[in-house]
Tab-separated table of C-alpha atoms in Angstrom:
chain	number	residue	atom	x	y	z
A	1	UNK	CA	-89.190	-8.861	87.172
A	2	UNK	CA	-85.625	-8.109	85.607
A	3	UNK	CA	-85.619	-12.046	83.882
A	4	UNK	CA	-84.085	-13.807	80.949
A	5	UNK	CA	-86.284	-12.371	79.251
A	6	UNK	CA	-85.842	-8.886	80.055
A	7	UNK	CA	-82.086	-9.015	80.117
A	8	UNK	CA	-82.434	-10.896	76.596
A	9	UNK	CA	-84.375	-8.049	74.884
A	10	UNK	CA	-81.968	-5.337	76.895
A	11	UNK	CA	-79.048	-6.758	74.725
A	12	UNK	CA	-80.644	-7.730	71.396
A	13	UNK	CA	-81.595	-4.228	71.271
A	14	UNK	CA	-78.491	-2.933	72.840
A	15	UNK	CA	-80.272	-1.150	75.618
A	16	UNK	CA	-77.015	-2.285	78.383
A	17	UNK	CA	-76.184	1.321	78.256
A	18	UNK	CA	-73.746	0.720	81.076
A	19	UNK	CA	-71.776	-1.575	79.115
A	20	UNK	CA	-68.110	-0.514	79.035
A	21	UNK	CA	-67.037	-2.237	75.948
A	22	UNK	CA	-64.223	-3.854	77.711
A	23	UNK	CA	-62.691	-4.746	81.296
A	24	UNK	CA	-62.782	-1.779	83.216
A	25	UNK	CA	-59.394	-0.467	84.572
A	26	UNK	CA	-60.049	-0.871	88.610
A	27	UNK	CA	-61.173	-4.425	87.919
A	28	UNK	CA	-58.131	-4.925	85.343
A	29	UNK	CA	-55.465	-3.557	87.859
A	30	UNK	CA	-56.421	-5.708	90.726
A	31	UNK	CA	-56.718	-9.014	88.452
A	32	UNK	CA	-53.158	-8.291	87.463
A	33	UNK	CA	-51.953	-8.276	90.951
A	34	UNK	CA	-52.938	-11.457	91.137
A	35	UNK	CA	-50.566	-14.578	91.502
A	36	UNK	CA	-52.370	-17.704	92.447
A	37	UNK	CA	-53.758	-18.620	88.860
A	38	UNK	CA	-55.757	-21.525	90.885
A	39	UNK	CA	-57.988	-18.963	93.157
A	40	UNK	CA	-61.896	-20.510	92.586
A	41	UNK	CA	-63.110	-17.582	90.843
A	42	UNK	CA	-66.820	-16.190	90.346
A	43	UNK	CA	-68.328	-13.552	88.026
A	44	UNK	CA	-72.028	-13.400	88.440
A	45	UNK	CA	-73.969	-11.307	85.848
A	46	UNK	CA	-71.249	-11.830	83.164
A	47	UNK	CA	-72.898	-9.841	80.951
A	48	UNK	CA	-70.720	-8.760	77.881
A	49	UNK	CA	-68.149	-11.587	79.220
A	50	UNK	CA	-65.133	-8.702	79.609
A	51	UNK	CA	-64.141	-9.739	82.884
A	52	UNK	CA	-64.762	-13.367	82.514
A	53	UNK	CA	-63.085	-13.517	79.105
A	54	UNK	CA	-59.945	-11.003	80.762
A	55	UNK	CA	-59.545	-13.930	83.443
A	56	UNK	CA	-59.220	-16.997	81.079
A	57	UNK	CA	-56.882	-14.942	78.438
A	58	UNK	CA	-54.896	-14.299	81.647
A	59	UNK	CA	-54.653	-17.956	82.425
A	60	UNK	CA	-57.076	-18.767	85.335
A	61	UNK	CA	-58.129	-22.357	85.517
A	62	UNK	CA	-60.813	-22.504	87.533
A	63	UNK	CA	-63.801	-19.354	86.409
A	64	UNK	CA	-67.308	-19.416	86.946
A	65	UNK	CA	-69.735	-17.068	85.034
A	66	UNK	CA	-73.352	-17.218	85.716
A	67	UNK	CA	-76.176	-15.474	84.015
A	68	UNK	CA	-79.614	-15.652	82.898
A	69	UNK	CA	-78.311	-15.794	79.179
A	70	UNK	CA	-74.927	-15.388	77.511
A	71	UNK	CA	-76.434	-13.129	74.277
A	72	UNK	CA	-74.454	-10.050	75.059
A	73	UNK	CA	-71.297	-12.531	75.676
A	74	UNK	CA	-71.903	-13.858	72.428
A	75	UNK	CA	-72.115	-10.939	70.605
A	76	UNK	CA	-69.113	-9.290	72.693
A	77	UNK	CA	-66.598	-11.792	71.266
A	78	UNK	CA	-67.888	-13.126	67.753
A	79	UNK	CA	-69.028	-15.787	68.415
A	80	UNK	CA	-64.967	-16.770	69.303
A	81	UNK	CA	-63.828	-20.434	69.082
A	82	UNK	CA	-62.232	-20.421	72.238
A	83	UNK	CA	-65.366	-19.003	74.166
A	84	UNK	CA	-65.318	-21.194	77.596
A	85	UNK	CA	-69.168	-21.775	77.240
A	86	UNK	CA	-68.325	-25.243	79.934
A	87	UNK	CA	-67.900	-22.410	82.632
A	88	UNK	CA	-70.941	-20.304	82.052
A	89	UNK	CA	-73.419	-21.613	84.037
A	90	UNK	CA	-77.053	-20.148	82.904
A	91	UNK	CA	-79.610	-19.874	85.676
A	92	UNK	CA	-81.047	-17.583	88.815
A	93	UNK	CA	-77.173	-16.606	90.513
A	94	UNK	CA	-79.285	-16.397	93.715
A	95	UNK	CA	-79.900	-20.531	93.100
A	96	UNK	CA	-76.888	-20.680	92.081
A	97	UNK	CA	-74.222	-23.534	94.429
A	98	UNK	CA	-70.727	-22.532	95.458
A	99	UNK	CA	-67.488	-22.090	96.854
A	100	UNK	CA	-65.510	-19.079	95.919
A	101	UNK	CA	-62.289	-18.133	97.040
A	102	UNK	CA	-62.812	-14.385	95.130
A	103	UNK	CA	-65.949	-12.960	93.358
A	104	UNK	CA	-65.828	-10.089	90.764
A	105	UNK	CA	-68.299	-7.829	90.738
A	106	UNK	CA	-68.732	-5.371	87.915
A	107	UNK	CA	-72.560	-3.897	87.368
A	108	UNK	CA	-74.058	-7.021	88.393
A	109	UNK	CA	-75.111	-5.450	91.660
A	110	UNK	CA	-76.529	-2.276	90.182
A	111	UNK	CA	-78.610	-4.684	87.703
A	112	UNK	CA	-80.724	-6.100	90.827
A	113	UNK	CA	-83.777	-4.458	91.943
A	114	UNK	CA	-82.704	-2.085	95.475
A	115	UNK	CA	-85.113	-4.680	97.227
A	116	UNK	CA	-82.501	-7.303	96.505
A	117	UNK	CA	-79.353	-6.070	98.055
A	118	UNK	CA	-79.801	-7.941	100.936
A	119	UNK	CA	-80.284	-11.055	99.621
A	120	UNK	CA	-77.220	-10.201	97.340
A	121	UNK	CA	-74.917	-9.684	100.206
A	122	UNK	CA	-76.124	-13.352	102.205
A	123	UNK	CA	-75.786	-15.165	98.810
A	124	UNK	CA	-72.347	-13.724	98.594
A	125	UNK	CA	-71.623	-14.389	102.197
A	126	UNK	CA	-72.697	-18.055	101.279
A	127	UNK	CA	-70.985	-18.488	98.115
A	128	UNK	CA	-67.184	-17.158	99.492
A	129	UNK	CA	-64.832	-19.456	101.108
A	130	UNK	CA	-63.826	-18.595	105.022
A	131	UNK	CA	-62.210	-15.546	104.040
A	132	UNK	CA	-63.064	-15.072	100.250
A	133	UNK	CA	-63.012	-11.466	98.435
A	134	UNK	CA	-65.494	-9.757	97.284
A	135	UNK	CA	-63.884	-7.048	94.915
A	136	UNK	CA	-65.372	-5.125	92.066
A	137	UNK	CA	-66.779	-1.529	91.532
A	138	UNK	CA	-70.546	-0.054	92.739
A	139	UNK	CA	-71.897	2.861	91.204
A	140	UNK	CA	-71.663	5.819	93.740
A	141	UNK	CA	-74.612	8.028	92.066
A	142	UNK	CA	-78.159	8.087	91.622
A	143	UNK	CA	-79.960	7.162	88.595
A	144	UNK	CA	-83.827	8.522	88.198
A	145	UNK	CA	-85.294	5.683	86.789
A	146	UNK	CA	-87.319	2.005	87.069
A	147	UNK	CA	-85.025	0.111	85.505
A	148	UNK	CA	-81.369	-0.836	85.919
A	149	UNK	CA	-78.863	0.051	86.416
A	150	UNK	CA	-79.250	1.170	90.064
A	151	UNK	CA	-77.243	3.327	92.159
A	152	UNK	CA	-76.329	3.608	95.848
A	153	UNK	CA	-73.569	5.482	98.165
A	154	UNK	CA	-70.942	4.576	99.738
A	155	UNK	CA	-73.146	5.326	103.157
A	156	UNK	CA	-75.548	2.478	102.121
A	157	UNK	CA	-72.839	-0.324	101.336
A	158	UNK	CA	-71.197	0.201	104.315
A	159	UNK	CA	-74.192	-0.194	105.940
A	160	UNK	CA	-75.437	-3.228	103.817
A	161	UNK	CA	-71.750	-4.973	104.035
A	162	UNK	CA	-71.099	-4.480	107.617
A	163	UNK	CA	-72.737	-7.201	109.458
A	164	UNK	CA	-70.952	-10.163	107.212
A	165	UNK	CA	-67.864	-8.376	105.762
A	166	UNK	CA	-65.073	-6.314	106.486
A	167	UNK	CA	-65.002	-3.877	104.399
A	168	UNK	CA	-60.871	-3.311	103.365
A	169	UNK	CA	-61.479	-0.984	100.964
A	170	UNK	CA	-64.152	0.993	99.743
A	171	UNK	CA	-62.936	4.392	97.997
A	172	UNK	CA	-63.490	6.461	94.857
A	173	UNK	CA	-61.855	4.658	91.869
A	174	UNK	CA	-58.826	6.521	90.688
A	175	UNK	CA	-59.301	5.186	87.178
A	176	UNK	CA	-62.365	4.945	85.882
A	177	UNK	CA	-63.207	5.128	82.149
A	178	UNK	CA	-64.032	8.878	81.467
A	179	UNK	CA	-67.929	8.703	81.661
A	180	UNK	CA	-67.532	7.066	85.454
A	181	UNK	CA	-64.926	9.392	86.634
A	182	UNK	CA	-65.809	10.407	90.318
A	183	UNK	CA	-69.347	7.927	90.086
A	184	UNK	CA	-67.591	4.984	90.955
A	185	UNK	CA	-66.087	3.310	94.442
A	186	UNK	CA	-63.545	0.251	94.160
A	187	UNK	CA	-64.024	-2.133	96.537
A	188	UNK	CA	-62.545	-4.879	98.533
A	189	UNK	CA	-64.083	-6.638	100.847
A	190	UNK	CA	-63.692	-9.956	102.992
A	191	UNK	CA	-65.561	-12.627	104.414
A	192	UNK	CA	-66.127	-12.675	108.088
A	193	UNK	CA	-65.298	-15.781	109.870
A	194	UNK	CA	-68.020	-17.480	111.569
């Protein structure tokens, strides 16, 4: 349903409404925390590339990015020089192969159709290490439409989360860009052991 193709025409006619124009602060502050520059890193959905692109200016070796199509990454940064198109892999993220010691998740989730979040959360489960994050923000709101992006509550993650995470933290974001204030939850979350 929501395809290359579909995600393709979205951003050609700049229809990604939810696009933030650059890394989002919650995302931003917990990436800057960070000290092991080595950590196997995943951003599914990369969209505009502001996360991805945040992680490899900050000096992180070892960033994956998968998406159906890197258009709105393209067009985000210029067509740059120094674009790391090698770690982009384009494809289905749910065929996507894996071992992640942290995933970032930033409107990727909200992008799948509501029948999907269960296969989101296994393929996560599958892709993290023993132990891996999951950390990123979900959109704690409603939206009245057929079309992403999709919203939820933080009732229905915990719910959807519970039987393969532990859920560490999962609470309003204190600094969200003005048009999210009070719509969006921060999360972290870990991999259960087997």
């Amino acid at each position: 349903m929501f395809d290359k193709d579909f995600w393709e025409q979205k951003y050609t006619n700049d229809e990604a409404q939810w696009n933030a124009g650059s890394i989002t602060m919650p995302i931003k502050e917990y990436i800057d925390q960070l000290t092991n520059k080595k950590l196997d890193i995943l951003v599914p959905g990369i969209g505009h590339g502001h996360e991805f692109m945040y992680l490899y200016k900050e000096g992180f070796t070892n960033i994956t990015g998968v998406d159906f199509t890197i258009v709105a990454a393209l067009e985000a940064y210029g067509l740059m020089s120094d674009f790391p198109y090698g770690d982009v892999v384009l494809g289905d993220f749910f065929e996507h192969e894996g071992e992640y010691d942290l995933i970032i998740e930033q409107t990727f989730f909200c992008s799948l159709p509501i029948a999907n979040r269960t296969d989101y959360v296994n393929k996560m489960y599958d892709l993290l290490k023993p132990g891996g994050k999951l950390v990123g923000v979900l959109f704690d709101c409603q939206f009245n439409q057929g079309t992403p992006p999709f919203g939820g509550s933080k009732e229905e993650y915990l719910d959807l989360f519970k039987d393969k995470f532990e859920v560490k933290i999962l609470e309003t974001a204190h600094n969200s860009i003005k048009p999210r204030t009070g719509r969006e939850l921060f999360f972290i979350i870990n991999k259960q052991h087997d």
